[in-house]
Each structure stands twice: as C-alpha cells, then as structure tokens.
C-alpha cells in the first residue's frame, strides 16, 4: 500500500514538473520575440516580430490550455515562468551587449556600437532596466532562504549573475531614463522586501527633525542629479521637452477621441507646423526640432492616438495590476512594471513588439496568480492578438519591398516603380514605403501621380522631405502658388533645415514666378542660417543661391 502511495506521489510530482515546463515553454516562446532581429530588410521594420508573435500565440495558447486542464492550485506556474523567462532573456541581452562593446558582435545600428537585439541603445537599455528589479526580487527571496535545494541554488546564482551583467552593460547605453528606471525600481523592490516603509514610520515617530534633515539633503542630491542628467545630453533633453510641448498641443485639438491608431505622426507634424508658424519660439527649440515617429512619452502618445479617457482607463488597469501584485507580494513583477512606467515617461517601449509583450506579461503575472479564470482570460486575449497579427502581417511584402529599395537606391526608378505598384495595396499605410514610391514617381517625372502618393504619405510620415517633393512637383507643373505653399509648410515643420529655403529661393527665381524681394529674404536665410551638420550639399546650395542673387541684381541693373 505504501509503495502504491509513493508511486502515485512520484507520478504526481513528475506531472507537475512537466506541466511547469510546458507553461515555461509557452511563455518564453512568446517573450523570446525580443531576440528576433532579421536582416532581410531595414532593421527598423517590425513586421518579422509581429509574424513571430502571431505564430507563438498559438504555442502559448496550447501550453496554457494544457496547464489549465491540470487542477493544481499549489503551483503559481505562470508567475514563475514570466519571472524566469525575463531573467534568462535579460541575461542573453546583457551578454549580447557585452559582445558588442568588445567588438565581437555586430551592432544593429551604424551610429551605435551597443544595441543588443534592438535597433538603438535606448530601448535596449530600457529592457535591461525592466529585467533588473525582477532579478533583484528573485535574488533577495532566494538569498533569505536558509536551506536552498540544488534548483534554488542554481536560480540564486543565475539571478545574481544577470544582475551583475546588467550593471556592467547598462552604463554604456548612456540612457538616462533607463538609469532612473533601474535605480527607482531596484530601490523599491529592495525597500519593500526589507519593509523600509514600516521602519521609516518608526523612525519618523522617534526623531522627526533628523528625518526632515535627511529628506532635505536627499532632495538636494536628487535635484543636483536631475540637473546633471539634463546637461549630460542637453540638446536631447531640450528636444524631448519640445516634443512634449507640441504633443500636448495636438492633444488639445482632440482630447476625447484622439487621432486613431498610428495617428501620432500626422497629428504631431501639423501641430509642429502651427507652433513654428506663430514665430513664438526660442532659438534652442528651433535648433533641437525634429520629425519624430514617437512622442518619447507613452502617456502623451496614448492620449494623442486614443484620447484622454482611453489613457485614464489604461492607467486604471495598470494601477489595479500593481495593487493586486503588491497585495499578493509579487514584488518582482511589480518592480518590472514600475521600471517600465518610469522608462515610458521618456521613451517609446510600447512601440516595440518585444518590449510591449514583456510589459503585458508582467501585468498579467501581477494579476493571474493561481486563478484559472484570469489565466483563461489572458490566454484568450493573447490568442485574439495573435489572430490579428496573423491576418495583418506584412513580412512577405516587406521582404519584396527591400528588393525594390535596392533598385530605388541605385536609380533604377522604372523597375522600382513596378515593384512599388505591386506592393501598394499591402503597404499603403507605411509612411517610408509611400515616401519612396512618391519620390520614385517624382524622379520619373510623373508629377501628378507622385503628388497623390505623397499626400497619402503625409498621414503616415513626419519627414518634411515629403512636403518638399510635393512642392517640387507643383513647381515642375507650373503651379507656383501651390508649390510655394507646400515649401513654406516645410519651413514651418522643421525650421532648422536649409533645404526648403533653398527650394523657395529657386522657386522665386523662376521666370514665370519671379519674386525679387522674397528671393532676397530667402537667400539671406540660406546664406546665414547655421546648419546642424556642415556638408558639401550645404556649400553647393549656398553657391547656387549666390548665383541666383547675382543674376537677379544683374537683371535689375540692366533694366535700369
């Protein structure tokens, strides 16, 4: 009888281990999308990650439903699977980054040596910052355990190792927002683990003056650190402030409904045009202005695209998740969520599929626990998300687009045009594709068709070159008034660029649209404006404008 009971218990233990492994496989297969970085086309394209998610959603759903069929409320499998998937993935990312620092692994961006599997150091550093408090939380739990078995001993050293790896790599990323997120979330996890809140209340009761003094010193240190971080990359920080100001202006136009998914680019472009058209801006703002794809603040971007009510609803869900996680003492996942919330104030983690799904799984891990209902609900949500990406996947089209891009770059515009035409129905909401297609038509002198494509590109692309080429199209067709309007819009959208002023100078020198006074004012801007980057192109534009002015003066003196 005892042998039978022992056999049943052993079988049950093996079944529990197998189920835990299945759940872990389902979770890490989905979160592992962060390591996907194909070289089939430009690295900024996320189509392959979305295709991977659509496939792995099926794997996750199968694994999750299998685990739900085993009625065992003792194991918090999903929570531990999320924790250890992120720790392992964070370790891989940190080692990847070390390889790039030492020149053994190629970077994914020509301007940065350190990117991990991402496309620039910012999101990469933010991902490591998200994993850091998760590692801290698990390491502290295992550290305080007196008698660790072999598995726990292995986890203890793995979590400690990943912590040290992240601390080695993170400073090289030069991401101030990631440093801040790491410090705050790490201290929070450490503090709640050792009940700093309770201890602080006791100290406040005993000696309020000392607490006030320490708080004042802490405030000074934090303020000084904030100023130091600001001036570490002052232009970058000023650029973020301008972006947030312009984004806030866009929000005031449609505070309730927003501009729709992917509507940020168009809304921001229009708002920045209006801002600089009013001429009430500083030289610093003109200098740091850009044409961003993201708001570098997920809260503002959410409000622009979906409205303030949607933003408040999302914040309520996140707040509930944190409350639930703290209540259930799931401090590791709560620390990860806090890190992302801080990082999201200064960057765009939710625009990167691999980063976004990690955040969603952290939120779910705070809530799900051992609840079969919550687990089933989350599985259904992931399945629906996977179905959406399965039906709206542009990976194959993007691969074909990369071939067209090669033809476009070497000047084989007719061949490129045929490829763009075949891809238009699939990629007609991709701003970069529409810009290339429209510019290709411009080079082929099909100005009317080029303008139609580029007017659609404006909705999905913030690059002022779209406005410039539309202006050149109208100029080539002899519609000079329309050309001037589009080029003036370009000068307002990005006033620190010399090129649109150069195009305006050429327009005002056109025999059919000669504007001597406007030409002189525009030429003066071209000749005196300080370019962001000195280049041969700037010198050539200035020489050509000088020639136009000399020609104008010569014609003027001749007529007198």
Coordinates of C-alpha atoms in Angstrom, one line a residue, residues 26 51 69 85 89 98 102 122 128 136 141 162 196 199 215 243 287 296-297 311 377 407 476-477 544:
X26 CA 4.7 28.7 -23.8
X51 CA 4.8 37.5 -37.6
X69 CA -6.6 21.1 -17.7
X85 CA 11.8 33.9 -18.9
X89 CA 16.3 36.7 -21.8
X98 CA 29.0 42.9 -23.8
X102 CA 34.1 44.4 -27.1
X122 CA 17.6 53.5 -25.8
X128 CA 17.6 45.7 -19.2
X136 CA 16.7 41.8 -7.6
X141 CA 13.9 35.9 -1.9
X162 CA 22.3 38.6 -14.5
X196 CA 11.5 50.0 4.7
X199 CA 10.9 51.1 9.6
X215 CA 14.9 64.3 3.4
X243 CA 8.2 67.2 -28.4
X287 CA 17.8 74.1 -33.2
X296 CA 9.0 59.7 -26.4
X297 CA 6.4 59.6 -23.7
X311 CA -5.4 56.8 -21.3
X377 CA -9.0 35.3 -19.9
X407 CA 16.6 49.3 -57.2
X476 CA 7.5 71.4 -62.3
X477 CA 3.9 71.5 -63.4
X544 CA 23.8 78.3 -56.2

